[in-house]
Amino acid sequence: MNKKTILALAALAVPALLLAGGHGEGAAHYEAITGRSSDFVPRIFNFLIFAGLLYYLIAEPVREFFSGRREGIAAQLREIESRLQEAKEARKAAEQALAESEKKAKEILEDAEKEAELLARRYQEIGARELEALERQHRERMEMEERKMQRETIVALLDENIQPEDIPLSGSQIIDTLAKKVA
């Protein structure tokens, strides 16, 4: 065992051994000195002195300890309440952000649908214009081919049926006449 343990046991054992001797002798001796058979009143008086000294020495540190503890607990409660309030505010902000995001998502979807509709109409209009342009070009080509065929037919008929000896006309008269017929 270490020294401190041995000293503590000795401090407890020595007074016990000294006081253990002769119970009857001590009581008789006390009565002879004080004139009383009981030491109850002096013990109460000693206890009151001890309690008063203890109160005088320990009361203020105990008060400070408990007031400090009370303030510490109050500070912890305030901190917890502030954290709780911050969490509620953060939750509320998150809910608002979620609602705002949902609203923006709806707006984006609506805009996308409108844009798709506009693009469809636009491409339909472009297609219709291109179709009209193609039909017009086709008509113009048909008309041009028709005129070309008419000219070729006229030239072929004239070449087959009319010989230059049959017409007593000059070259300029023939060109004028053909130009009038074609026009």
PDB file of C-alpha atoms in Angstrom:
ATOM      1  CA  MET A   1       0.000   0.000   0.000  1.00  0.00           C
ATOM      2  CA  ASN A   2       1.107   3.528  -0.523  1.00  0.00           C
ATOM      3  CA  LYS A   3       1.952   6.019   2.204  1.00  0.00           C
ATOM      4  CA  LYS A   4      -1.241   8.081   1.914  1.00  0.00           C
ATOM      5  CA  THR A   5      -3.472   5.070   2.488  1.00  0.00           C
ATOM      6  CA  ILE A   6      -1.491   3.977   5.526  1.00  0.00           C
ATOM      7  CA  LEU A   7      -1.623   7.491   7.025  1.00  0.00           C
ATOM      8  CA  ALA A   8      -5.388   7.760   6.448  1.00  0.00           C
ATOM      9  CA  LEU A   9      -5.997   4.400   8.178  1.00  0.00           C
ATOM     10  CA  ALA A  10      -3.770   5.402  11.061  1.00  0.00           C
ATOM     11  CA  ALA A  11      -5.599   8.725  11.444  1.00  0.00           C
ATOM     12  CA  LEU A  12      -8.878   6.846  11.773  1.00  0.00           C
ATOM     13  CA  ALA A  13      -7.668   3.955  13.892  1.00  0.00           C
ATOM     14  CA  VAL A  14      -5.622   5.807  16.553  1.00  0.00           C
ATOM     15  CA  PRO A  15      -8.485   7.967  17.917  1.00  0.00           C
ATOM     16  CA  ALA A  16     -10.786   4.955  17.909  1.00  0.00           C
ATOM     17  CA  LEU A  17      -8.311   2.960  19.996  1.00  0.00           C
ATOM     18  CA  LEU A  18      -7.810   5.845  22.445  1.00  0.00           C
ATOM     19  CA  LEU A  19     -11.527   6.391  22.979  1.00  0.00           C
ATOM     20  CA  ALA A  20     -12.313   2.689  23.295  1.00  0.00           C
ATOM     21  CA  GLY A  21     -11.000   2.419  26.796  1.00  0.00           C
ATOM     22  CA  GLY A  22     -13.499   2.359  29.739  1.00  0.00           C
ATOM     23  CA  HIS A  23     -17.048   3.422  28.984  1.00  0.00           C
ATOM     24  CA  GLY A  24     -18.196   3.499  32.558  1.00  0.00           C
ATOM     25  CA  GLU A  25     -15.295   5.523  33.840  1.00  0.00           C
ATOM     26  CA  GLY A  26     -15.739   8.325  31.352  1.00  0.00           C
ATOM     27  CA  ALA A  27     -19.424   8.816  32.167  1.00  0.00           C
ATOM     28  CA  ALA A  28     -18.805   8.911  35.903  1.00  0.00           C
ATOM     29  CA  HIS A  29     -15.947  11.309  35.456  1.00  0.00           C
ATOM     30  CA  TYR A  30     -18.147  13.606  33.262  1.00  0.00           C
ATOM     31  CA  GLU A  31     -20.911  13.646  35.861  1.00  0.00           C
ATOM     32  CA  ALA A  32     -18.432  14.462  38.571  1.00  0.00           C
ATOM     33  CA  ILE A  33     -16.992  17.400  36.682  1.00  0.00           C
ATOM     34  CA  THR A  34     -20.189  18.925  35.232  1.00  0.00           C
ATOM     35  CA  GLY A  35     -22.834  17.807  37.625  1.00  0.00           C
ATOM     36  CA  ARG A  36     -25.008  16.404  34.870  1.00  0.00           C
ATOM     37  CA  SER A  37     -25.564  12.872  33.800  1.00  0.00           C
ATOM     38  CA  SER A  38     -26.075  13.749  30.095  1.00  0.00           C
ATOM     39  CA  ASP A  39     -24.106  15.919  27.681  1.00  0.00           C
ATOM     40  CA  PHE A  40     -27.072  16.545  25.349  1.00  0.00           C
ATOM     41  CA  VAL A  41     -27.274  20.349  25.764  1.00  0.00           C
ATOM     42  CA  PRO A  42     -23.563  20.989  25.166  1.00  0.00           C
ATOM     43  CA  ARG A  43     -23.679  18.734  22.116  1.00  0.00           C
ATOM     44  CA  ILE A  44     -26.591  20.740  20.688  1.00  0.00           C
ATOM     45  CA  PHE A  45     -24.728  23.952  21.433  1.00  0.00           C
ATOM     46  CA  ASN A  46     -21.586  22.563  19.716  1.00  0.00           C
ATOM     47  CA  PHE A  47     -23.681  21.413  16.747  1.00  0.00           C
ATOM     48  CA  LEU A  48     -25.239  24.907  16.389  1.00  0.00           C
ATOM     49  CA  ILE A  49     -21.787  26.493  16.464  1.00  0.00           C
ATOM     50  CA  PHE A  50     -20.569  23.944  13.889  1.00  0.00           C
ATOM     51  CA  ALA A  51     -23.624  24.581  11.664  1.00  0.00           C
ATOM     52  CA  GLY A  52     -23.157  28.358  11.966  1.00  0.00           C
ATOM     53  CA  LEU A  53     -19.476  28.136  11.031  1.00  0.00           C
ATOM     54  CA  LEU A  54     -20.294  25.770   8.194  1.00  0.00           C
ATOM     55  CA  TYR A  55     -22.982  28.154   6.939  1.00  0.00           C
ATOM     56  CA  TYR A  56     -20.604  31.112   7.256  1.00  0.00           C
ATOM     57  CA  LEU A  57     -17.857  29.349   5.326  1.00  0.00           C
ATOM     58  CA  ILE A  58     -19.865  27.436   2.712  1.00  0.00           C
ATOM     59  CA  ALA A  59     -23.069  29.462   2.129  1.00  0.00           C
ATOM     60  CA  GLU A  60     -21.628  31.997  -0.305  1.00  0.00           C
ATOM     61  CA  PRO A  61     -19.727  29.483  -2.481  1.00  0.00           C
ATOM     62  CA  VAL A  62     -22.811  27.236  -2.562  1.00  0.00           C
ATOM     63  CA  ARG A  63     -24.998  30.198  -3.567  1.00  0.00           C
ATOM     64  CA  GLU A  64     -22.495  31.167  -6.254  1.00  0.00           C
ATOM     65  CA  PHE A  65     -22.326  27.575  -7.468  1.00  0.00           C
ATOM     66  CA  PHE A  66     -26.091  27.255  -7.778  1.00  0.00           C
ATOM     67  CA  SER A  67     -26.573  30.724  -9.267  1.00  0.00           C
ATOM     68  CA  GLY A  68     -23.800  29.954 -11.774  1.00  0.00           C
ATOM     69  CA  ARG A  69     -25.425  26.624 -12.521  1.00  0.00           C
ATOM     70  CA  ARG A  70     -28.816  28.327 -12.914  1.00  0.00           C
ATOM     71  CA  GLU A  71     -27.294  30.919 -15.273  1.00  0.00           C
ATOM     72  CA  GLY A  72     -25.493  28.174 -17.210  1.00  0.00           C
ATOM     73  CA  ILE A  73     -28.722  26.205 -17.605  1.00  0.00           C
ATOM     74  CA  ALA A  74     -30.577  29.379 -18.605  1.00  0.00           C
ATOM     75  CA  ALA A  75     -27.863  30.168 -21.168  1.00  0.00           C
ATOM     76  CA  GLN A  76     -28.093  26.620 -22.538  1.00  0.00           C
ATOM     77  CA  LEU A  77     -31.880  26.937 -22.754  1.00  0.00           C
ATOM     78  CA  ARG A  78     -31.564  30.277 -24.554  1.00  0.00           C
ATOM     79  CA  GLU A  79     -29.047  28.736 -26.956  1.00  0.00           C
ATOM     80  CA  ILE A  80     -31.319  25.749 -27.560  1.00  0.00           C
ATOM     81  CA  GLU A  81     -34.296  28.056 -28.117  1.00  0.00           C
ATOM     82  CA  SER A  82     -32.287  30.189 -30.549  1.00  0.00           C
ATOM     83  CA  ARG A  83     -31.164  27.068 -32.414  1.00  0.00           C
ATOM     84  CA  LEU A  84     -34.748  25.857 -32.493  1.00  0.00           C
ATOM     85  CA  GLN A  85     -35.887  29.234 -33.818  1.00  0.00           C
ATOM     86  CA  GLU A  86     -33.112  29.189 -36.436  1.00  0.00           C
ATOM     87  CA  ALA A  87     -34.152  25.679 -37.450  1.00  0.00           C
ATOM     88  CA  LYS A  88     -37.784  26.806 -37.746  1.00  0.00           C
ATOM     89  CA  GLU A  89     -36.734  29.800 -39.849  1.00  0.00           C
ATOM     90  CA  ALA A  90     -34.516  27.597 -42.009  1.00  0.00           C
ATOM     91  CA  ARG A  91     -37.394  25.153 -42.475  1.00  0.00           C
ATOM     92  CA  LYS A  92     -39.748  27.991 -43.364  1.00  0.00           C
ATOM     93  CA  ALA A  93     -37.196  29.391 -45.829  1.00  0.00           C
ATOM     94  CA  ALA A  94     -36.703  25.941 -47.342  1.00  0.00           C
ATOM     95  CA  GLU A  95     -40.480  25.505 -47.710  1.00  0.00           C
ATOM     96  CA  GLN A  96     -40.715  28.906 -49.375  1.00  0.00           C
ATOM     97  CA  ALA A  97     -37.828  28.054 -51.685  1.00  0.00           C
ATOM     98  CA  LEU A  98     -39.526  24.747 -52.527  1.00  0.00           C
ATOM     99  CA  ALA A  99     -42.812  26.485 -53.271  1.00  0.00           C
ATOM    100  CA  GLU A 100     -40.976  29.062 -55.361  1.00  0.00           C
ATOM    101  CA  SER A 101     -39.108  26.318 -57.226  1.00  0.00           C
ATOM    102  CA  GLU A 102     -42.360  24.483 -57.924  1.00  0.00           C
ATOM    103  CA  LYS A 103     -43.888  27.713 -59.196  1.00  0.00           C
ATOM    104  CA  LYS A 104     -40.872  28.357 -61.450  1.00  0.00           C
ATOM    105  CA  ALA A 105     -41.024  24.766 -62.705  1.00  0.00           C
ATOM    106  CA  LYS A 106     -44.683  25.236 -63.646  1.00  0.00           C
ATOM    107  CA  GLU A 107     -43.843  28.501 -65.388  1.00  0.00           C
ATOM    108  CA  ILE A 108     -40.995  26.845 -67.265  1.00  0.00           C
ATOM    109  CA  LEU A 109     -43.284  24.004 -68.359  1.00  0.00           C
ATOM    110  CA  GLU A 110     -45.951  26.452 -69.485  1.00  0.00           C
ATOM    111  CA  ASP A 111     -43.367  28.520 -71.371  1.00  0.00           C
ATOM    112  CA  ALA A 112     -41.945  25.387 -72.982  1.00  0.00           C
ATOM    113  CA  GLU A 113     -45.427  24.296 -74.101  1.00  0.00           C
ATOM    114  CA  LYS A 114     -46.136  27.745 -75.527  1.00  0.00           C
ATOM    115  CA  GLU A 115     -42.764  27.827 -77.246  1.00  0.00           C
ATOM    116  CA  ALA A 116     -43.325  24.362 -78.711  1.00  0.00           C
ATOM    117  CA  GLU A 117     -46.741  25.471 -79.940  1.00  0.00           C
ATOM    118  CA  LEU A 118     -45.255  28.622 -81.492  1.00  0.00           C
ATOM    119  CA  LEU A 119     -42.474  26.632 -83.135  1.00  0.00           C
ATOM    120  CA  ALA A 120     -44.993  24.120 -84.523  1.00  0.00           C
ATOM    121  CA  ARG A 121     -47.099  26.962 -85.947  1.00  0.00           C
ATOM    122  CA  ARG A 122     -44.013  28.660 -87.328  1.00  0.00           C
ATOM    123  CA  TYR A 123     -42.754  25.517 -89.050  1.00  0.00           C
ATOM    124  CA  GLN A 124     -46.256  24.834 -90.339  1.00  0.00           C
ATOM    125  CA  GLU A 125     -46.402  28.335 -91.812  1.00  0.00           C
ATOM    126  CA  ILE A 126     -42.929  27.937 -93.301  1.00  0.00           C
ATOM    127  CA  GLY A 127     -43.951  24.586 -94.758  1.00  0.00           C
ATOM    128  CA  ALA A 128     -47.142  26.066 -96.197  1.00  0.00           C
ATOM    129  CA  ARG A 129     -45.180  28.960 -97.766  1.00  0.00           C
ATOM    130  CA  GLU A 130     -42.614  26.596 -99.224  1.00  0.00           C
ATOM    131  CA  LEU A 131     -45.401  24.379-100.577  1.00  0.00           C
ATOM    132  CA  GLU A 132     -47.076  27.395-102.174  1.00  0.00           C
ATOM    133  CA  ALA A 133     -43.729  28.479-103.637  1.00  0.00           C
ATOM    134  CA  LEU A 134     -43.133  24.984-105.019  1.00  0.00           C
ATOM    135  CA  GLU A 135     -46.648  24.869-106.510  1.00  0.00           C
ATOM    136  CA  ARG A 136     -46.159  28.293-108.086  1.00  0.00           C
ATOM    137  CA  GLN A 137     -42.785  27.249-109.499  1.00  0.00           C
ATOM    138  CA  HIS A 138     -44.395  24.089-110.817  1.00  0.00           C
ATOM    139  CA  ARG A 139     -47.177  26.070-112.491  1.00  0.00           C
ATOM    140  CA  GLU A 140     -44.662  28.485-113.996  1.00  0.00           C
ATOM    141  CA  ARG A 141     -42.552  25.591-115.293  1.00  0.00           C
ATOM    142  CA  MET A 142     -45.637  23.926-116.699  1.00  0.00           C
ATOM    143  CA  GLU A 143     -46.628  27.144-118.444  1.00  0.00           C
ATOM    144  CA  MET A 144     -43.091  27.608-119.739  1.00  0.00           C
ATOM    145  CA  GLU A 145     -42.918  24.005-120.927  1.00  0.00           C
ATOM    146  CA  GLU A 146     -46.331  24.397-122.520  1.00  0.00           C
ATOM    147  CA  ARG A 147     -45.184  27.493-124.425  1.00  0.00           C
ATOM    148  CA  LYS A 148     -41.976  25.745-125.389  1.00  0.00           C
ATOM    149  CA  MET A 149     -43.955  22.791-126.712  1.00  0.00           C
ATOM    150  CA  GLN A 150     -46.252  25.148-128.617  1.00  0.00           C
ATOM    151  CA  ARG A 151     -43.284  26.847-130.233  1.00  0.00           C
ATOM    152  CA  GLU A 152     -41.655  23.567-131.075  1.00  0.00           C
ATOM    153  CA  THR A 153     -44.927  22.269-132.504  1.00  0.00           C
ATOM    154  CA  ILE A 154     -45.408  25.426-134.554  1.00  0.00           C
ATOM    155  CA  VAL A 155     -41.839  25.294-135.789  1.00  0.00           C
ATOM    156  CA  ALA A 156     -42.184  21.574-136.619  1.00  0.00           C
ATOM    157  CA  LEU A 157     -45.487  22.174-138.462  1.00  0.00           C
ATOM    158  CA  LEU A 158     -44.103  25.077-140.330  1.00  0.00           C
ATOM    159  CA  ASP A 159     -40.979  23.149-141.273  1.00  0.00           C
ATOM    160  CA  GLU A 160     -42.994  20.190-142.513  1.00  0.00           C
ATOM    161  CA  ASN A 161     -45.746  21.971-144.365  1.00  0.00           C
ATOM    162  CA  ILE A 162     -44.262  25.145-145.600  1.00  0.00           C
ATOM    163  CA  GLN A 163     -41.185  25.299-147.694  1.00  0.00           C
ATOM    164  CA  PRO A 164     -39.312  28.537-148.221  1.00  0.00           C
ATOM    165  CA  GLU A 165     -40.197  28.477-151.887  1.00  0.00           C
ATOM    166  CA  ASP A 166     -43.914  28.392-151.037  1.00  0.00           C
ATOM    167  CA  ILE A 167     -43.878  31.725-149.311  1.00  0.00           C
ATOM    168  CA  PRO A 168     -42.891  34.784-151.265  1.00  0.00           C
ATOM    169  CA  LEU A 169     -41.960  36.633-148.085  1.00  0.00           C
ATOM    170  CA  SER A 170     -38.689  38.002-146.987  1.00  0.00           C
ATOM    171  CA  GLY A 171     -36.948  36.832-143.788  1.00  0.00           C
ATOM    172  CA  SER A 172     -37.993  39.921-141.818  1.00  0.00           C
ATOM    173  CA  GLN A 173     -41.647  39.482-142.757  1.00  0.00           C
ATOM    174  CA  ILE A 174     -41.560  35.842-141.620  1.00  0.00           C
ATOM    175  CA  ILE A 175     -40.031  36.764-138.263  1.00  0.00           C
ATOM    176  CA  ASP A 176     -42.601  39.508-137.690  1.00  0.00           C
ATOM    177  CA  THR A 177     -45.443  37.142-138.535  1.00  0.00           C
ATOM    178  CA  LEU A 178     -44.118  34.411-136.253  1.00  0.00           C
ATOM    179  CA  ALA A 179     -43.556  36.863-133.464  1.00  0.00           C
ATOM    180  CA  LYS A 180     -47.171  38.067-133.736  1.00  0.00           C
ATOM    181  CA  LYS A 181     -48.502  34.474-133.680  1.00  0.00           C
ATOM    182  CA  VAL A 182     -46.445  33.418-130.728  1.00  0.00           C
ATOM    183  CA  ALA A 183     -47.277  36.503-128.724  1.00  0.00           C
TER     184      ALA A 183
END
